[in-house]
Amino acid sequence: MTGALLAEPLTAAAFRSFGDVIEAGGAPDMLINEGLCGRFHDRARLDFTDGRAGLSLFDAEARSWPCRIDMMERHPLGSQTFVPLNGVAMLVTVAPDEGGRPGAPRAFLSGPGQVVNLLRATWHGVLAPMGARGHYAVIDRIGPGENLEEYRFKTPLYVEGPQP
Amino acid sequence: MTGALLAEPLTAAAFRSFGDVIEAGGAPDMLINEGLCGRFHDRARLDFTDGRAGLSLFDAEARSWPCRIDMMERHPLGSQTFVPLNGVAMLVTVAPDEGGRPGAPRAFLSGPGQVVNLLRATWHGVLAPMGARGHYAVIDRIGPGENLEEYRFKTPLYVEGPQP
């Protein structure tokens, strides 16, 4: 669980068991607005238990390499989508669940314009814009009940940037 | 309903009866992620009748001034949120309902980073990125039933850009 980890490029295929990577590419699913607009339809596994979808803005401090991660958290009642507003890459560190705590972590670095949706109850590090302050529109669950679990590492995890 | 209309700057106050303008500013509602991230909480009036929230991408052709608007549409079953992915300003033309058709239109030009949420059943012109192709993440209703009404103007409406 500890030591150094190398960030991988973020792709939809590699990330699929943790969430969705949404970006335009290929042919749209449909043309709308009299042919002036392509729609890539319903591309995220949004999932809100006992609540509703809400839209919030996150304004997060810049992080730098190596990125130190002391804890992971998860939201048992809802997915969480991050839409980049100022094009700042996110380090997305995730882990499968192993008996109620994070298993072996993996780290991904997003590209400009990539939207990232974390599936409900996915262990993840806190939002980490790399190199500059990051602004994101976030779609997550609004509702009653406890929707945050945290797991603190005994020794921190360090994530290094992808090899050039 | 026809003739030339001048686009106004988009502000939350001016747009309130049509929808929400969401942008960071002032103090966040809460600090999360051990103080590293400000959260501007639950800022859009999302509203999905008989369906669920979905996330899609829109890729729309560039429009130019004066912007010709031949019709308006509305979605009786859900709100629709536009999150700009590449910073291209949107012309947002809206109208109050008057007996099932659009009343006197108003036009607003968004600024970089402004997120726009149209309230359920708000008459609006089709997505109009000004000057460049626009990419947007869109949160709208996914579900059965007819969620599109269109109203075609007898003579087109032309919208001029804001005065410099």
Coordinates of C-alpha atoms in Angstrom, one line a residue:
Chain A
M1 CA 0.0 0.0 0.0
T2 CA 2.9 2.4 0.5
G3 CA 6.0 3.4 -1.4
A4 CA 6.2 5.1 -4.8
L5 CA 3.7 4.6 -7.6
L6 CA 3.9 5.8 -11.2
A7 CA 1.0 7.7 -12.7
E8 CA -0.4 6.1 -15.9
P9 CA -2.1 8.0 -18.6
L10 CA -5.9 8.0 -18.0
T11 CA -7.9 6.0 -20.5
A12 CA -11.5 4.8 -20.4
A13 CA -10.4 1.2 -20.8
A14 CA -7.8 1.2 -18.0
F15 CA -10.1 3.1 -15.7
R16 CA -13.3 1.1 -16.3
S17 CA -13.5 -0.8 -13.1
F18 CA -13.1 2.5 -11.1
G19 CA -15.2 4.8 -13.2
D20 CA -15.7 6.6 -16.5
V21 CA -13.4 8.8 -18.6
I22 CA -15.6 10.9 -20.8
E23 CA -14.2 12.7 -23.9
A24 CA -15.4 13.5 -27.4
G25 CA -14.0 11.2 -30.0
G26 CA -15.3 9.3 -33.0
A27 CA -18.8 9.8 -34.3
P28 CA -21.4 11.3 -32.0
D29 CA -24.4 9.1 -31.0
M30 CA -26.8 11.6 -32.6
L31 CA -27.0 15.0 -34.3
I32 CA -29.3 17.5 -32.6
N33 CA -30.1 21.2 -33.1
E34 CA -30.8 20.8 -36.8
G35 CA -27.5 19.1 -37.4
L36 CA -25.3 21.7 -35.8
C37 CA -24.4 19.8 -32.7
G38 CA -23.1 16.3 -32.0
R39 CA -24.4 14.6 -28.9
F40 CA -22.2 11.9 -27.2
H41 CA -25.1 10.5 -25.2
D42 CA -25.3 9.4 -21.6
R43 CA -21.6 8.5 -21.1
A44 CA -21.3 8.3 -17.3
R45 CA -22.5 5.7 -14.8
L46 CA -24.2 8.3 -12.5
D47 CA -25.6 6.6 -9.4
F48 CA -27.2 8.3 -6.5
T49 CA -28.7 6.3 -3.7
D50 CA -31.3 7.8 -1.5
G51 CA -30.7 11.3 -2.7
R52 CA -30.5 13.5 -5.8
A53 CA -27.9 14.8 -8.2
G54 CA -26.4 18.2 -7.4
L55 CA -23.9 20.4 -9.1
S56 CA -21.1 22.1 -7.1
L57 CA -17.8 23.8 -7.9
F58 CA -14.5 22.7 -6.5
D59 CA -11.5 25.1 -6.3
A60 CA -8.5 23.0 -5.3
E61 CA -4.9 23.9 -4.5
A62 CA -2.2 22.9 -6.8
R63 CA -0.2 19.8 -6.0
S64 CA 3.3 18.8 -7.3
W65 CA 5.3 15.7 -8.0
P66 CA 5.9 13.5 -6.2
C67 CA 2.3 13.8 -4.9
R68 CA 2.0 12.6 -1.3
I69 CA -1.2 10.8 -0.4
D70 CA -1.9 10.2 3.3
M71 CA -5.4 8.8 3.0
M72 CA -8.2 7.7 0.7
E73 CA -11.9 8.2 0.9
R74 CA -15.0 6.9 -0.7
H75 CA -18.6 7.9 -1.0
P76 CA -20.8 4.8 -0.4
L77 CA -24.0 6.5 -1.5
G78 CA -23.1 8.1 -4.8
S79 CA -20.9 8.6 -7.8
Q80 CA -18.8 11.7 -8.2
T81 CA -18.1 13.4 -11.6
F82 CA -15.3 16.0 -12.1
V83 CA -15.6 18.3 -15.1
P84 CA -12.4 20.4 -15.6
L85 CA -13.2 24.1 -16.0
N86 CA -9.7 25.5 -16.5
G87 CA -8.0 22.5 -18.2
V88 CA -5.8 21.5 -15.3
A89 CA -4.8 17.9 -15.2
M90 CA -5.9 15.8 -12.3
L91 CA -4.0 13.0 -10.6
V92 CA -6.6 10.4 -9.9
T93 CA -5.4 7.8 -7.4
V94 CA -7.9 4.9 -6.9
A95 CA -7.9 1.4 -5.3
P96 CA -10.2 -1.6 -5.3
D97 CA -12.0 -2.3 -2.1
E98 CA -10.5 -5.1 0.0
G99 CA -12.7 -5.9 2.9
G100 CA -13.7 -2.4 3.6
R101 CA -10.3 -0.8 3.0
P102 CA -8.3 0.2 -0.1
G103 CA -6.4 -2.5 -1.8
A104 CA -3.5 -2.0 -4.2
P105 CA -3.6 1.6 -5.5
R106 CA -3.3 2.8 -9.1
A107 CA -2.7 6.3 -10.2
F108 CA -3.8 8.0 -13.4
L109 CA -3.1 11.5 -14.8
S110 CA -6.0 13.0 -16.8
G111 CA -5.5 14.9 -20.0
P112 CA -7.0 18.3 -20.9
G113 CA -10.8 18.2 -21.4
Q114 CA -11.2 14.7 -19.9
V115 CA -14.2 14.3 -17.6
V116 CA -13.8 11.8 -14.8
N117 CA -16.6 10.0 -13.1
L118 CA -15.8 7.9 -10.0
L119 CA -18.2 5.0 -9.5
R120 CA -20.2 4.9 -6.2
A121 CA -18.0 3.6 -3.3
T122 CA -14.7 3.8 -5.2
W123 CA -11.7 4.4 -3.0
H124 CA -9.8 7.5 -4.2
G125 CA -7.3 10.1 -3.1
V126 CA -8.4 13.7 -2.7
L127 CA -8.7 15.9 -5.7
A128 CA -5.2 16.7 -6.9
P129 CA -4.8 19.3 -9.7
M130 CA -1.2 19.0 -10.8
G131 CA 0.9 22.1 -11.3
A132 CA -1.8 24.7 -11.0
R133 CA -4.9 25.5 -9.1
G134 CA -7.8 23.5 -10.5
H135 CA -11.4 24.5 -11.0
Y136 CA -14.0 21.7 -11.5
A137 CA -17.7 21.4 -11.8
V138 CA -18.7 18.4 -9.7
I139 CA -21.8 16.3 -10.0
D140 CA -22.4 14.3 -6.9
R141 CA -25.1 13.2 -4.5
I142 CA -27.0 15.6 -2.3
G143 CA -29.0 13.9 0.4
P144 CA -29.1 12.9 4.1
G145 CA -27.0 10.3 5.7
E146 CA -23.3 9.7 5.9
N147 CA -21.6 9.6 2.5
L148 CA -18.0 9.7 3.4
E149 CA -15.6 7.0 4.6
E150 CA -11.9 7.7 5.1
Y151 CA -9.0 5.4 5.4
R152 CA -5.7 6.8 6.6
F153 CA -2.5 5.1 5.5
K154 CA 0.1 4.1 8.1
T155 CA 2.8 5.5 5.9
P156 CA 2.1 7.8 3.0
L157 CA 1.9 6.8 -0.6
Y158 CA 4.0 8.9 -3.1
V159 CA 2.9 9.1 -6.7
E160 CA 5.4 10.1 -9.4
G161 CA 4.5 11.8 -12.7
P162 CA 4.4 9.7 -15.9
Q163 CA 7.7 9.2 -17.7
P164 CA 8.1 11.7 -20.5
Chain B
M1 CA -40.6 38.2 -31.3
T2 CA -38.6 39.1 -34.4
G3 CA -36.0 41.8 -35.4
A4 CA -32.7 42.4 -33.7
L5 CA -31.9 41.8 -30.1
L6 CA -28.7 42.8 -28.3
A7 CA -26.9 40.2 -26.1
E8 CA -26.5 41.2 -22.5
P9 CA -23.7 40.0 -20.3
L10 CA -24.7 36.8 -18.4
T11 CA -25.1 37.3 -14.7
A12 CA -26.8 35.1 -12.1
A13 CA -29.2 37.9 -11.1
A14 CA -30.4 38.7 -14.6
F15 CA -30.8 35.1 -15.5
R16 CA -32.5 33.9 -12.4
S17 CA -36.0 33.4 -13.8
F18 CA -34.6 31.3 -16.6
G19 CA -31.9 29.3 -14.8
D20 CA -28.6 29.4 -12.9
V21 CA -25.2 30.9 -13.7
I22 CA -22.6 29.0 -11.7
E23 CA -19.2 30.4 -11.2
A24 CA -16.7 30.4 -8.3
G25 CA -16.5 33.7 -6.4
G26 CA -16.4 34.8 -2.9
A27 CA -15.9 32.4 0.0
P28 CA -16.7 28.7 -0.6
D29 CA -19.5 27.2 1.4
M30 CA -17.1 24.7 2.9
L31 CA -13.5 23.5 2.9
I32 CA -13.0 19.8 2.1
N33 CA -10.0 17.5 1.5
E34 CA -8.3 18.6 4.7
G35 CA -8.6 22.3 3.8
L36 CA -7.1 21.9 0.3
C37 CA -10.3 22.4 -1.6
G38 CA -13.2 24.9 -1.5
R39 CA -16.6 23.6 -2.2
F40 CA -19.3 25.9 -3.7
H41 CA -22.1 23.6 -2.7
D42 CA -25.2 22.6 -4.7
R43 CA -25.5 25.7 -6.9
A44 CA -27.9 24.6 -9.7
R45 CA -31.6 23.9 -9.6
L46 CA -31.4 20.4 -11.2
D47 CA -34.8 19.0 -11.8
F48 CA -35.6 15.7 -13.5
T49 CA -39.2 14.5 -13.8
D50 CA -39.8 10.8 -14.3
G51 CA -36.2 10.1 -15.2
R52 CA -32.6 10.4 -14.0
A53 CA -29.6 12.6 -14.5
G54 CA -27.2 11.7 -17.2
L55 CA -24.0 13.2 -18.5
S56 CA -23.4 13.7 -22.2
L57 CA -21.0 15.7 -24.3
F58 CA -22.1 18.2 -26.9
D59 CA -19.8 19.3 -29.7
A60 CA -21.4 22.3 -31.5
E61 CA -20.5 24.3 -34.6
A62 CA -19.3 27.8 -34.2
R63 CA -21.8 30.6 -34.8
S64 CA -21.1 34.3 -35.6
W65 CA -22.8 37.7 -35.1
P66 CA -25.5 38.5 -35.9
C67 CA -26.7 35.1 -34.7
R68 CA -29.9 34.0 -36.5
I69 CA -32.4 32.1 -34.5
D70 CA -35.2 30.4 -36.4
M71 CA -36.8 28.5 -33.5
M72 CA -36.8 27.9 -29.8
E73 CA -37.2 24.7 -27.9
R74 CA -37.9 23.5 -24.4
H75 CA -37.6 20.4 -22.3
P76 CA -40.8 20.0 -20.2
L77 CA -39.4 17.1 -18.2
G78 CA -36.0 18.3 -17.2
S79 CA -33.4 21.0 -16.5
Q80 CA -30.3 21.1 -18.8
T81 CA -26.8 22.2 -17.6
F82 CA -24.0 23.3 -19.9
V83 CA -20.4 23.1 -18.5
P84 CA -17.9 24.6 -21.0
L85 CA -15.0 22.3 -21.7
N86 CA -12.9 24.5 -24.0
G87 CA -13.8 28.0 -22.7
V88 CA -15.9 29.1 -25.7
A89 CA -18.6 31.6 -24.9
M90 CA -22.2 30.6 -25.4
L91 CA -25.0 32.8 -26.7
V92 CA -28.0 31.9 -24.5
T93 CA -31.3 33.1 -25.9
V94 CA -34.3 32.5 -23.7
A95 CA -37.9 33.5 -23.4
P96 CA -40.6 33.3 -20.8
D97 CA -43.5 31.0 -21.6
E98 CA -46.7 32.8 -22.9
G99 CA -49.5 30.3 -23.3
G100 CA -47.4 27.5 -24.6
R101 CA -45.1 29.6 -26.8
P102 CA -42.1 31.8 -26.3
G103 CA -42.8 35.3 -25.1
A104 CA -40.4 38.3 -25.4
P105 CA -36.9 36.9 -25.9
R106 CA -33.7 37.9 -24.1
A107 CA -30.2 37.1 -25.1
F108 CA -27.1 36.6 -22.8
L109 CA -23.5 36.0 -23.7
S110 CA -21.6 33.8 -21.2
G111 CA -18.1 34.4 -20.0
P112 CA -15.3 31.9 -19.8
G113 CA -15.8 29.3 -17.1
Q114 CA -19.5 30.1 -16.5
V115 CA -21.7 27.1 -16.1
V116 CA -25.3 27.6 -17.3
N117 CA -28.3 25.7 -16.1
L118 CA -31.6 26.1 -17.8
L119 CA -34.6 25.4 -15.6
R120 CA -37.0 22.7 -16.7
A121 CA -39.4 23.9 -19.5
T122 CA -37.5 27.1 -20.2
W123 CA -37.7 28.2 -23.9
H124 CA -34.2 28.6 -25.4
G125 CA -32.4 28.8 -28.6
V126 CA -30.2 26.0 -29.7
L127 CA -26.7 25.8 -28.3
A128 CA -24.7 28.6 -29.9
P129 CA -20.9 28.8 -29.2
M130 CA -19.7 32.1 -30.5
G131 CA -16.7 32.4 -32.8
A132 CA -15.3 28.9 -32.3
R133 CA -16.5 25.3 -32.1
G134 CA -17.7 24.6 -28.5
H135 CA -17.4 21.5 -26.4
Y136 CA -19.7 21.2 -23.4
A137 CA -20.5 18.6 -20.8
V138 CA -24.2 18.5 -20.4
I139 CA -26.2 17.2 -17.5
D140 CA -29.8 16.5 -18.5
R141 CA -32.7 14.1 -18.1
I142 CA -32.5 10.6 -19.4
G143 CA -35.8 8.8 -19.4
P144 CA -38.8 7.7 -21.5
G145 CA -41.4 10.1 -22.9
E146 CA -41.3 13.2 -25.0
N147 CA -39.0 15.8 -23.6
L148 CA -38.7 18.2 -26.6
E149 CA -41.1 20.9 -27.7
E150 CA -40.2 23.2 -30.6
Y151 CA -41.6 26.6 -31.7
R152 CA -40.6 27.9 -35.1
F153 CA -40.6 31.7 -35.6
K154 CA -42.4 33.1 -38.6
T155 CA -39.5 35.4 -39.2
P156 CA -36.1 34.8 -37.7
L157 CA -34.7 36.6 -34.7
Y158 CA -31.2 38.1 -35.1
V159 CA -29.0 38.6 -32.0
E160 CA -26.2 41.1 -32.1
G161 CA -23.1 40.8 -29.9
P162 CA -22.7 43.0 -26.8
Q163 CA -21.4 46.5 -27.3
P164 CA -17.7 46.8 -26.6

